[in-house]
Short mmCIF file of C-alpha atoms and ligand atoms in Angstrom, two decimals:
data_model
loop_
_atom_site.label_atom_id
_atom_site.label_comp_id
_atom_site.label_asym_id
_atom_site.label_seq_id
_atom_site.Cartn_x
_atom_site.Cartn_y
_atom_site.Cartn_z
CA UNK A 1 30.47 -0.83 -14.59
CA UNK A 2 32.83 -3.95 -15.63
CA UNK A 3 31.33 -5.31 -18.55
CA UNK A 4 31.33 -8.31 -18.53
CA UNK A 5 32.84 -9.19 -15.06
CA UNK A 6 30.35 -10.27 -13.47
CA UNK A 7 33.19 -11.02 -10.24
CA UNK A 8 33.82 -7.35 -9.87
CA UNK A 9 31.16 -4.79 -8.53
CA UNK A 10 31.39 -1.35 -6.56
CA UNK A 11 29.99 -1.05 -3.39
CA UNK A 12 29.67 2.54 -1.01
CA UNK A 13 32.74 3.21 -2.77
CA UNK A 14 34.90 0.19 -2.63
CA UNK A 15 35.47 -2.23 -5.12
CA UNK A 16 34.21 -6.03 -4.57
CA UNK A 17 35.59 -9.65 -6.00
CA UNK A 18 32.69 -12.10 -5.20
CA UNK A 19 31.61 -9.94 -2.49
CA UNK A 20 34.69 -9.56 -0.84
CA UNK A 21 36.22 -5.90 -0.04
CA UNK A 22 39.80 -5.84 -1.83
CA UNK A 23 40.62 -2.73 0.34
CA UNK A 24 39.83 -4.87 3.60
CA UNK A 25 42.30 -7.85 1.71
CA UNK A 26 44.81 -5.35 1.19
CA UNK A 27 44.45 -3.99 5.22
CA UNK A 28 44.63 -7.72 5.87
CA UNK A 29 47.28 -8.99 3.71
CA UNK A 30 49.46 -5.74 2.90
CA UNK A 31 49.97 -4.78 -0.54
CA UNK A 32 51.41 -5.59 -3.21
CA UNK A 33 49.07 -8.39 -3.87
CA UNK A 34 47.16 -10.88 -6.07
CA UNK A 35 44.45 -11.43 -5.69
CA UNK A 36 42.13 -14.55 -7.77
CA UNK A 37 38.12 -15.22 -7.99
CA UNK A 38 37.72 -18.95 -7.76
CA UNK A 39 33.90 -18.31 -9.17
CA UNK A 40 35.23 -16.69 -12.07
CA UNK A 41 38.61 -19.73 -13.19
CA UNK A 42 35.80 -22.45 -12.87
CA UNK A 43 33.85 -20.38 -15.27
CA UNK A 44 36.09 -19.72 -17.56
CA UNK A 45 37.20 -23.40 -18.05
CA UNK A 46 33.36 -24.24 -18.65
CA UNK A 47 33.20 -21.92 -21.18
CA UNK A 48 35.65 -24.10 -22.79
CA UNK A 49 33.95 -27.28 -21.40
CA UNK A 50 30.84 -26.27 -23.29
CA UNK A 51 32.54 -24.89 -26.39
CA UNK A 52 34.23 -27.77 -27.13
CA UNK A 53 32.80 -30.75 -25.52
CA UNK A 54 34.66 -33.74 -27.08
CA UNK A 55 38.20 -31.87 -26.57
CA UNK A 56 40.37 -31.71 -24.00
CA UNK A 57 41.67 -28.58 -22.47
CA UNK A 58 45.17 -27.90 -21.51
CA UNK A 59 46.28 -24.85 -19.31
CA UNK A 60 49.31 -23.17 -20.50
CA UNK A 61 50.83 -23.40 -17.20
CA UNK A 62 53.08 -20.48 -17.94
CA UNK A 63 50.35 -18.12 -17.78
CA UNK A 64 49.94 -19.19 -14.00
CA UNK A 65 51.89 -21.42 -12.05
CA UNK A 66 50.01 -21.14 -8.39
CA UNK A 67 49.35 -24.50 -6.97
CA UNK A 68 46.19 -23.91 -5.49
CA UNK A 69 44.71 -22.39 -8.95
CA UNK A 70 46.23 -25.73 -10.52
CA UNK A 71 44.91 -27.90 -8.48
CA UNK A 72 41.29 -25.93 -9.16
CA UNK A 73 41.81 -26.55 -12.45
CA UNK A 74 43.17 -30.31 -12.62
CA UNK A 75 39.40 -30.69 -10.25
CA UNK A 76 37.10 -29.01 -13.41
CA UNK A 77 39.36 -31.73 -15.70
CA UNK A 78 41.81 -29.90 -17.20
CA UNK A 79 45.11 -31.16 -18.30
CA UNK A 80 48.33 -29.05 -18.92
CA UNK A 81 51.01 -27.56 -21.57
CA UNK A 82 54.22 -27.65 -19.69
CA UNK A 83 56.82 -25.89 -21.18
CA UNK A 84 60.12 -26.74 -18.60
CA UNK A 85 60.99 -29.47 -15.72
CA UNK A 86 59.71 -26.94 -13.22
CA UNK A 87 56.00 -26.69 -14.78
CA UNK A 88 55.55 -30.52 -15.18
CA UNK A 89 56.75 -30.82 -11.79
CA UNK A 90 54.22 -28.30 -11.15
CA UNK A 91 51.25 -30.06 -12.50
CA UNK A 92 52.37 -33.22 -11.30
CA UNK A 93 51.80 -31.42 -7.50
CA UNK A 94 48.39 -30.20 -8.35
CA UNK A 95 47.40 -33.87 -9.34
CA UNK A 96 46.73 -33.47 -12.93
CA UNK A 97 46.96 -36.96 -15.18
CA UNK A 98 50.08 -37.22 -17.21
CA UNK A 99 48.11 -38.72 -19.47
CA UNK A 100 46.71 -34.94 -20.36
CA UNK A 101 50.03 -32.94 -20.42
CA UNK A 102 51.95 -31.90 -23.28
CA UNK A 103 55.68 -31.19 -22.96
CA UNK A 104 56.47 -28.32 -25.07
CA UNK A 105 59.16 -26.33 -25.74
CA UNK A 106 62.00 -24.83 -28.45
CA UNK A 107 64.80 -26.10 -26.60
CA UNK A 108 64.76 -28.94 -24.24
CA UNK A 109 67.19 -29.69 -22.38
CA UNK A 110 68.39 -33.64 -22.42
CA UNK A 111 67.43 -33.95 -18.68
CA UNK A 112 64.01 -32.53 -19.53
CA UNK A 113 63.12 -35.17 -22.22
CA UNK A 114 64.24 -37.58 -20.02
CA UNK A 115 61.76 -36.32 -17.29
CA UNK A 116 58.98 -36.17 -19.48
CA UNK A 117 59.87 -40.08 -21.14
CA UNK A 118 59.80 -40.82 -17.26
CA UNK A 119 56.84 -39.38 -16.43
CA UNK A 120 55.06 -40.86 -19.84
CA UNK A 121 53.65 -37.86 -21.12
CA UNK A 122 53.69 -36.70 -24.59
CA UNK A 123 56.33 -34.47 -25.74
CA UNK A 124 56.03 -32.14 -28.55
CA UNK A 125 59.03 -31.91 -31.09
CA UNK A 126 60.01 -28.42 -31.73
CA UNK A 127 62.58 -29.43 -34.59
CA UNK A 128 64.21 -32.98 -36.57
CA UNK A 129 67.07 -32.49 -34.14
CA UNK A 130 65.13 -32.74 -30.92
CA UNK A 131 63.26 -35.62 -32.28
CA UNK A 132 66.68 -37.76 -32.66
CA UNK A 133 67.53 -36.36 -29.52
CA UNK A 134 64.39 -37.84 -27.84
CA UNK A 135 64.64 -41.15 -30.07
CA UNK A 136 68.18 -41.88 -28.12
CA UNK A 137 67.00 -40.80 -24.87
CA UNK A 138 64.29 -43.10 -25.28
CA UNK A 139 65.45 -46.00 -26.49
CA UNK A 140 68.57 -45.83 -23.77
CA UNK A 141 65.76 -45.91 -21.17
CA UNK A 142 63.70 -48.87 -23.43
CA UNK A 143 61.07 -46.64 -23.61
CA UNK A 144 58.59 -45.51 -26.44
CA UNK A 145 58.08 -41.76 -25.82
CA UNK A 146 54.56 -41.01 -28.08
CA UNK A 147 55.63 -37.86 -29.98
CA UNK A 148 53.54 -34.61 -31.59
CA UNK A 149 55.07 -31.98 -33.97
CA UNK A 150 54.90 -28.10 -33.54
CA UNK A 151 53.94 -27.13 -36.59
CA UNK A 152 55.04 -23.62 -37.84
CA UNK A 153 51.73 -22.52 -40.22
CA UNK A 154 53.42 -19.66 -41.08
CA UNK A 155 50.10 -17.85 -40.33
CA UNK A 156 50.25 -14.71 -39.44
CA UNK A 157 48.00 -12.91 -36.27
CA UNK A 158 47.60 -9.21 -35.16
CA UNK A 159 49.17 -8.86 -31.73
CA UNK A 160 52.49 -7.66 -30.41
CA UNK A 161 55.17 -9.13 -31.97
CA UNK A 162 56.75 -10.06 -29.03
CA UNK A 163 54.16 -12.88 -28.68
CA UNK A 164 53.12 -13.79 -32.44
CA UNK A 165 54.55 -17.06 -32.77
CA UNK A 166 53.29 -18.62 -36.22
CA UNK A 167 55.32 -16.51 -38.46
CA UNK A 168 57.91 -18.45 -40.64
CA UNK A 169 60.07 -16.14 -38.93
CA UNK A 170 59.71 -17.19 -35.67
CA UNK A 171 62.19 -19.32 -33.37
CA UNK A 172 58.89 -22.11 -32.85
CA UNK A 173 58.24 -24.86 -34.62
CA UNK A 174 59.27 -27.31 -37.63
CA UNK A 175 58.46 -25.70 -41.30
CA UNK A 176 54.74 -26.42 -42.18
CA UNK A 177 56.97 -27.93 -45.61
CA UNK A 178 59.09 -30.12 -43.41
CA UNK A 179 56.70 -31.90 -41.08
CA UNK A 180 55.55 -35.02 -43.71
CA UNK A 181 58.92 -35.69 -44.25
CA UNK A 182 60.21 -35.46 -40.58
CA UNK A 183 56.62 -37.57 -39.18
CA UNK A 184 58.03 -40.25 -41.72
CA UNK A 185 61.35 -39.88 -40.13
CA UNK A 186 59.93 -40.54 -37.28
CA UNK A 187 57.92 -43.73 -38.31
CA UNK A 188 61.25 -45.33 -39.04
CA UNK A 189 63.35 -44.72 -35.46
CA UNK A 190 63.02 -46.72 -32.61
CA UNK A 191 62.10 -45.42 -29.21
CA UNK A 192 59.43 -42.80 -30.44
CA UNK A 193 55.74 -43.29 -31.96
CA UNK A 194 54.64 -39.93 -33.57
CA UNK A 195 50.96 -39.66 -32.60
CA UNK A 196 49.93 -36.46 -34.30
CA UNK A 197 50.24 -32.41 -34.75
CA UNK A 198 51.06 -29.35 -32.14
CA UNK A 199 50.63 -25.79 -32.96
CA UNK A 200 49.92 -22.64 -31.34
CA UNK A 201 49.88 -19.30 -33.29
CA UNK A 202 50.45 -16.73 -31.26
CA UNK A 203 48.68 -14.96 -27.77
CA UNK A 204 46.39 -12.37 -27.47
CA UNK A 205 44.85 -12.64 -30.52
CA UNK A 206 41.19 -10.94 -30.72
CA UNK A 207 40.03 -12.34 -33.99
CA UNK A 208 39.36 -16.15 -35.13
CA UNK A 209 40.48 -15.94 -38.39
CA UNK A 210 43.97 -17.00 -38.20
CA UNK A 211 42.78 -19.81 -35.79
CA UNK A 212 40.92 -21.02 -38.85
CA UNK A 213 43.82 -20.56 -41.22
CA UNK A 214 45.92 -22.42 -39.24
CA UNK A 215 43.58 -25.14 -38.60
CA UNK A 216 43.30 -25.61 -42.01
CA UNK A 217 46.94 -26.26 -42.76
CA UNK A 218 46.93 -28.53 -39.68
CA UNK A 219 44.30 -31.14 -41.43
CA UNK A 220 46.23 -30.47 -44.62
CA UNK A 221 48.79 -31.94 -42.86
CA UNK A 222 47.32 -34.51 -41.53
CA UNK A 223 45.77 -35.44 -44.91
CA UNK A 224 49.41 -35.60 -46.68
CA UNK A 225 50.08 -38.06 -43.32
CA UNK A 226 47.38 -40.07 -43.61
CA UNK A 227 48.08 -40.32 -47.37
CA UNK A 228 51.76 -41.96 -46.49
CA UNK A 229 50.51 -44.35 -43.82
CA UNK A 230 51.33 -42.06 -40.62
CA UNK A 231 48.40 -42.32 -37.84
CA UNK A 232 46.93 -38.96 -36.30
CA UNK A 233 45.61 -39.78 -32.97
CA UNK A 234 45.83 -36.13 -31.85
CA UNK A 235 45.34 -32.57 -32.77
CA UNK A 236 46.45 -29.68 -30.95
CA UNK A 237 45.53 -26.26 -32.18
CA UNK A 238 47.18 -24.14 -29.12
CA UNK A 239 45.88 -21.64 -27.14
CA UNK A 240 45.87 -17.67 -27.71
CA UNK A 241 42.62 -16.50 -27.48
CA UNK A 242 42.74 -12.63 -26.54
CA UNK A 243 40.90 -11.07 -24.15
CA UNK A 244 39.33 -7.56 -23.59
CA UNK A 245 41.96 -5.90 -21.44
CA UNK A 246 40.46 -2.39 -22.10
CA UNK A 247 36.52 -1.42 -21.81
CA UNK A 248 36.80 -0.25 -25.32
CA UNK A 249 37.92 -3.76 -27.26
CA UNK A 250 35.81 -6.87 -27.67
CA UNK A 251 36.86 -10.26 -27.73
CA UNK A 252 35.91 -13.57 -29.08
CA UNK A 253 34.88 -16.10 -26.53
CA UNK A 254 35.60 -19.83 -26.74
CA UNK A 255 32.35 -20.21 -28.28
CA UNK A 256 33.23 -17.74 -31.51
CA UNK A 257 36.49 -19.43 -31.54
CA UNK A 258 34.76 -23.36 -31.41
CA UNK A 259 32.43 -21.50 -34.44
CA UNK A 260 35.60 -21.09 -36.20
CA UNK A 261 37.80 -23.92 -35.75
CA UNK A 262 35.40 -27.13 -35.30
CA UNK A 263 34.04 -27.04 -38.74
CA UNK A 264 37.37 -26.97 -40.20
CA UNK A 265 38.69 -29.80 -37.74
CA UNK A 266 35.40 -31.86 -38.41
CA UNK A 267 34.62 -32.14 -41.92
CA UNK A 268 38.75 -32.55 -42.15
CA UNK A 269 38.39 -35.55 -40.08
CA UNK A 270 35.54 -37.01 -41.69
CA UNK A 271 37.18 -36.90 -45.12
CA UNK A 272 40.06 -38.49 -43.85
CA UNK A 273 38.22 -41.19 -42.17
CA UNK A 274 40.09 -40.17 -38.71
CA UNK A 275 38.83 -39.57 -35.24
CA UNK A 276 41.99 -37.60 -33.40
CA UNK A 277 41.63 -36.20 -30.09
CA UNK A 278 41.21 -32.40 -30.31
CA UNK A 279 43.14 -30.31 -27.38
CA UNK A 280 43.89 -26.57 -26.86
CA UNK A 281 46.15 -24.93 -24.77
CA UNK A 282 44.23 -21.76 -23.53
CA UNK A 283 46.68 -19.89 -20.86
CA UNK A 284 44.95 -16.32 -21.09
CA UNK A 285 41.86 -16.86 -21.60
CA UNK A 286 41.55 -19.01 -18.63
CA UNK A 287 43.34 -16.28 -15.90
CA UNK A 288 43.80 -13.48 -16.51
CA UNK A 289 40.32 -11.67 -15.93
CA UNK A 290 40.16 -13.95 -12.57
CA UNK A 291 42.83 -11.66 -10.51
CA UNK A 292 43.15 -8.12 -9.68
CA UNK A 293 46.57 -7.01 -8.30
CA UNK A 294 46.46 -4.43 -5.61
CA UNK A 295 49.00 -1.87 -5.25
CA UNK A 296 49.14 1.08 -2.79
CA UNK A 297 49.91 4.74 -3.67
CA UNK A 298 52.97 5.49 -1.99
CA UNK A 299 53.40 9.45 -3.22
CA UNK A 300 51.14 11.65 -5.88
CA UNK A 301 53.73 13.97 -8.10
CA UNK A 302 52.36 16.67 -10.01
CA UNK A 303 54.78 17.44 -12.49
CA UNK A 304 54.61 17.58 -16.37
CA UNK A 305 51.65 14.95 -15.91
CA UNK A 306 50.40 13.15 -12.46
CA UNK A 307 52.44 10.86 -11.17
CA UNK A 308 50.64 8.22 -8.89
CA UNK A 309 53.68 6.06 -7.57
CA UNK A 310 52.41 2.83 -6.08
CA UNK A 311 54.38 0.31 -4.28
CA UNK A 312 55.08 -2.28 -7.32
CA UNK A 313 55.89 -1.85 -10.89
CA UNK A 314 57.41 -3.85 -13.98
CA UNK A 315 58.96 -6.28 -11.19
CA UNK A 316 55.52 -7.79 -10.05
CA UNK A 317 53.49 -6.81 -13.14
CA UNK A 318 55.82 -6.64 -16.62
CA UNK A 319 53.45 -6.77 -19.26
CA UNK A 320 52.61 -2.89 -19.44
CA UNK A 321 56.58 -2.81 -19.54
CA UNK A 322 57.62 -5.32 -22.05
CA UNK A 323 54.42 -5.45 -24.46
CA UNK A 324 53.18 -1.75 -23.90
CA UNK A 325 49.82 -3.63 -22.34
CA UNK A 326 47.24 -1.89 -21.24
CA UNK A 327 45.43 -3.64 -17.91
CA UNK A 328 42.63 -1.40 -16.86
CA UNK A 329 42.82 0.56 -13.47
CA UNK A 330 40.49 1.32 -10.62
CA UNK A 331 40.74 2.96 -7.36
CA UNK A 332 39.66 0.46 -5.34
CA UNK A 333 38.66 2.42 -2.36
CA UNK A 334 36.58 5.31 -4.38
CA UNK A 335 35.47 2.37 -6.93
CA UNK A 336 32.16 4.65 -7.82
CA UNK A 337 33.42 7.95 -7.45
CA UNK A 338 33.47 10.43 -10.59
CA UNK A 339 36.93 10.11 -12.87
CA UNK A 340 38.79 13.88 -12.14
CA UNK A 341 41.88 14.04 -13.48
CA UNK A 342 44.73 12.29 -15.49
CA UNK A 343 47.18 10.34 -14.06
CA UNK A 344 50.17 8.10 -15.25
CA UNK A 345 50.35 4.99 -12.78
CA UNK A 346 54.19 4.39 -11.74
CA UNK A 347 56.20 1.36 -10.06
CA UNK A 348 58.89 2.01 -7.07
CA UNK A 349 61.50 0.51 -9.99
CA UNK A 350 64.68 2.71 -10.87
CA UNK A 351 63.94 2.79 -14.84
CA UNK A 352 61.72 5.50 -16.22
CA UNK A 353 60.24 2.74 -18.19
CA UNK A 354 58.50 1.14 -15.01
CA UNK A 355 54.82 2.49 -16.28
CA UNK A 356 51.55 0.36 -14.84
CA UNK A 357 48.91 2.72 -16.64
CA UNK A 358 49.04 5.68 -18.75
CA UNK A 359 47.06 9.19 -19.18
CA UNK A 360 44.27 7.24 -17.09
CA UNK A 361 41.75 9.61 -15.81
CA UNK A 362 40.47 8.84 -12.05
CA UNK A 363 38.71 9.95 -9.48
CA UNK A 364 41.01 12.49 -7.04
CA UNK A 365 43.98 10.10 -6.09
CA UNK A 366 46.02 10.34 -2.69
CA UNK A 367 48.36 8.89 -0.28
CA UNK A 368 47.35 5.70 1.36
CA UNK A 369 44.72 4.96 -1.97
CA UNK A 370 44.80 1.01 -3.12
CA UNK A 371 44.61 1.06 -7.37
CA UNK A 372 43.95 -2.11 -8.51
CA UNK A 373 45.08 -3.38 -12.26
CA UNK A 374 42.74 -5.47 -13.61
CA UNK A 375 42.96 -8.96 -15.49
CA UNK A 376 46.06 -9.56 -13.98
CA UNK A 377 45.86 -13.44 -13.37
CA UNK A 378 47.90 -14.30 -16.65
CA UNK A 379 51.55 -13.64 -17.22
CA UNK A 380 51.08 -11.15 -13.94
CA UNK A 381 52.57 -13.34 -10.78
CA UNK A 382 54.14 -16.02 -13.62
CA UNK A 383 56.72 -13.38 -14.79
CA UNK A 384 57.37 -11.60 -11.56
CA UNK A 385 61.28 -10.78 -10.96
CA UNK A 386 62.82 -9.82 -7.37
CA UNK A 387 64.75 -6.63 -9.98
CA UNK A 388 65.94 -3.97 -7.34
CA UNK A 389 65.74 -5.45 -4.34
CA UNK A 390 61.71 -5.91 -4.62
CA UNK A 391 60.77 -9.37 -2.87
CA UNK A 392 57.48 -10.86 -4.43
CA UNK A 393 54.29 -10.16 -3.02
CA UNK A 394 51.53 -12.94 -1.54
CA UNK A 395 48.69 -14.04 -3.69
CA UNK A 396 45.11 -14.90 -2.04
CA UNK A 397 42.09 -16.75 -3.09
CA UNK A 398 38.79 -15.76 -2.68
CA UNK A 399 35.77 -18.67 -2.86
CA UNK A 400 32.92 -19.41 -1.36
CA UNK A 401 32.99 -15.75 0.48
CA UNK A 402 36.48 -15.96 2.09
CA UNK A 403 39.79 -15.03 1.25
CA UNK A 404 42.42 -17.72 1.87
CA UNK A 405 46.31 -17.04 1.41
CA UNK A 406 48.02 -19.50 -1.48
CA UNK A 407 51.19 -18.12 -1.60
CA UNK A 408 53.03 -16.18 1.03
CA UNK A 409 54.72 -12.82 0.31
CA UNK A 410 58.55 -13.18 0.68
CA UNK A 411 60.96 -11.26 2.96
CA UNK A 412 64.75 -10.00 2.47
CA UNK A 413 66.05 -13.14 2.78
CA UNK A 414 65.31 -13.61 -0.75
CA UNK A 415 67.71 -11.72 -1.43
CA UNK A 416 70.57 -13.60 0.35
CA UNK A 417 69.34 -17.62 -0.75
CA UNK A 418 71.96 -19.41 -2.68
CA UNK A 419 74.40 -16.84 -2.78
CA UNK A 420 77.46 -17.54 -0.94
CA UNK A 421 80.10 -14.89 -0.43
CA UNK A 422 83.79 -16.59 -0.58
CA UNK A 423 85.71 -16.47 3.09
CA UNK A 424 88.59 -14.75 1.31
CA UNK A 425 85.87 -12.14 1.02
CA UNK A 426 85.01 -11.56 4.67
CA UNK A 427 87.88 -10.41 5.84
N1 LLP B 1 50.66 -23.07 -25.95
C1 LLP B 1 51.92 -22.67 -26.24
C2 LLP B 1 52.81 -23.60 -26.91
C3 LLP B 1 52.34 -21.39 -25.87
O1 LLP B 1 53.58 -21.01 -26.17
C4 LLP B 1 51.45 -20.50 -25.22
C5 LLP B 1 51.88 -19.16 -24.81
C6 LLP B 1 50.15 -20.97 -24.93
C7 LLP B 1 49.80 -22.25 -25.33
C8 LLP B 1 49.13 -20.13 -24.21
O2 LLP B 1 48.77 -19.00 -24.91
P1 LLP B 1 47.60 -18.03 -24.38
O3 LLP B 1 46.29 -18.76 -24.46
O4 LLP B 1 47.93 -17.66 -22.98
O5 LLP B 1 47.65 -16.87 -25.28
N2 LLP B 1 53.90 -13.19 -21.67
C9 LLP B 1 53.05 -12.84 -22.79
C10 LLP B 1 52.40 -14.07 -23.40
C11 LLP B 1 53.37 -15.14 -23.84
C12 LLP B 1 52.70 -16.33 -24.42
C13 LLP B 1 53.63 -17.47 -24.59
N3 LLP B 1 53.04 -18.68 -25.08
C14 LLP B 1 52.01 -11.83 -22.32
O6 LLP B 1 52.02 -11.46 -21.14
O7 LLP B 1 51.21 -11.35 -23.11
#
């Protein structure tokens, strides 16, 4: 009935995560709420483990900031692509070795590359600018900050073009044509060692194709490097594997995408005579089929179409909002009962754009029903907002048969930290 989720069953009616009842968590809990299959995010890192046994594996922390699933995921070995301050912080917390994160990003701020010199992890260079920036900032500190280079392919991926990032048109990355001459920059300037190549292509993509493309220009790169003395001592292809969001698409596992990429990174290496490190940066691929978020149905409309308004929208769950995504949807408490009728799944949000699910036939829904979205555990929690005066929900983890809380719900008060209303004000 899932496919390939082996986590999710139906049972007299209700739907199951490792065995446990989500319509007893969301008695339990309350809704709105996340909800994450330990079984499952160990798996799914394996996969990876197995696929590509000699690399290491970075989580794109922005898919999923939760401490508890970090700290799950520092345990099966993974290391991390922080993208801000706040995420390295982040994986700091959860215990994973500095010596495995990558500090990413377009635009760093000066405090950030100071942070990451600090902490001694690597730090990608999004542009020739940032890497003077981060030679000064070094060498004022009498540091040597070891330095990789976002390549921009210029290889182009199907997927929404919100999130295609290795177009020569997009903000990321240094010019595929630029990067010799900015790694030999970078050979000459004190305080920085450039180590090797960064890119990362684009997310959701469901073929391996342009994985392989860009691959390719990487150890063309790192040929022309090579050639002019530079050292590669790393090689970072990204993340952006897709996943199957909807029962009707298929896509590539880690073991399609090793397939496609570790020929291309081997035999480049082996005519090179060089033995870099190979690391990804999977964020999706990791999450997002470990978590379902529950929502309850507040109110059932029938006007031009059925309206099933549940209690969260675009505020705790964006992506059907900002990337028209579709995340499949189950009533969790009639799980095995017969699809009726059509409904369009709505949030509590005042925008007629706040749309979970769309022309999705179901079994009869009513008041008091819990629908569950599906493969909600990447970009779901990570890109929650508090928009209308919505606090963010809890998030619970179920292993080893229980559910545990990992991050409470908030209250109102949300609403009032920080701001500060001037005694003139008050009066
Ligand atoms: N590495 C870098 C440098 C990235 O920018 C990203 C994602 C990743 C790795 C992880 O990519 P993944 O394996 O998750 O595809 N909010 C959008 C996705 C934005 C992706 C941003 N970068 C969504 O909900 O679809």
């Amino acid at each position: 009935m899932f496919g390939t989720k082996e986590h999710l069953r139906a049972q007299e009616g209700h739907l199951l995560i490792d065995g446990v009842d989500v319509v007893d968590l969301a008695g339990e809990f309350g809704t709105p709420l996340y909800v994450t299959s330990e079984k499952r995010l160990r798996e799914n890192v394996r996969l990876y483990r197995e696929a590509f046994p000699e690399s290491w594996i970075y989580f794109a922390v922005k898919a999923n900031g939760n401490l508890a699933l970090l700290r799950i995921l520092a345990e099966e070995g993974m290391g991390a692509d922080v993208f801000s301050a706040g995420e390295l912080s982040l994986v700091r917390m959860a215990g994973m070795p500095m010596e495995k994160v990558l500090f990413n990003g377009n635009s760093k701020r000066i405090e950030e590359l100071k942070m990451a010199v600090e902490a001694g992890v690597r730090i990608s260079a999004d542009s020739r600018d940032e890497l003077l920036a981060l030679s000064e900032v070094a060498s004022e500190m009498g540091q040597e900050a070891e330095v990789a280079f976002r390549v921009n392919p210029d290889v182009s991926a199907t997927t929404h073009p919100k999130i295609a990032t290795g177009l020569k048109t997009s903000k990321f990355g240094i010019p595929w044509r630029e990067i010799v001459e900015v790694y030999r920059t970078a050979m000459s300037l004190e305080g920085v060692r450039p180590i090797g190549l960064h890119c990362h292509i684009g997310s959701q993509i469901l073929e391996t194709s342009p994985f392989e493309e860009a691959a390719a220009r990487m150890m063309e790169l790192a040929g022309e490097i090579v050639g002019m003395g530079g050292e590669i001592e790393m090689m970072d292809f990204g993340g952006g594997l897709g996943i199957a969001y909807s029962p009707e698409t298929q896509a590539p596992t880690p073991a399609d995408l090793a397939a496609g990429i570790l020929p291309v990174f081997k035999d480049g290496c082996q005519k090179l005579g060089i033995s870099p490190r190979m690391i990804l940066e999977p964020g999706r691929s990791i999450v997002a089929d470990t978590t379902l978020f529950l929502t309850r149905v507040n109110v059932v409309k029938r006007a031009h179409v059925n309206f099933v308004g549940v209690d969260a929208g675009f505020n705790l769950l964006a992506r059907p909002m900002l990337y028209d995504a579709y995340h499949h949807a189950v009533v969790a408490n009639k799980a095995d009962h017969k699809p009726e009728e059509k409904y369009t799944i709505v949030g509590p949000i005042c925008e007629s754009g706040d749309v979970l699910a769309k022309d999705r036939t179901l079994p009869k829904v009513e008041r008091g029903d819990i629908v569950a979205m599906l493969d909600a555990g990447a970009y779901g929690f990570s890109m929650a907002s508090v928009y209308n005066g919505q606090p963010r929900c809890p998030e619970v983890l179920v292993g080893g048969g229980r559910a545990e809380l990992i991050r409470r719900g908030e209250d109102r008060s949300v609403f009032l930290a920080g701001q500060i209303v001037p005694p003139r004000l008050l009066k």
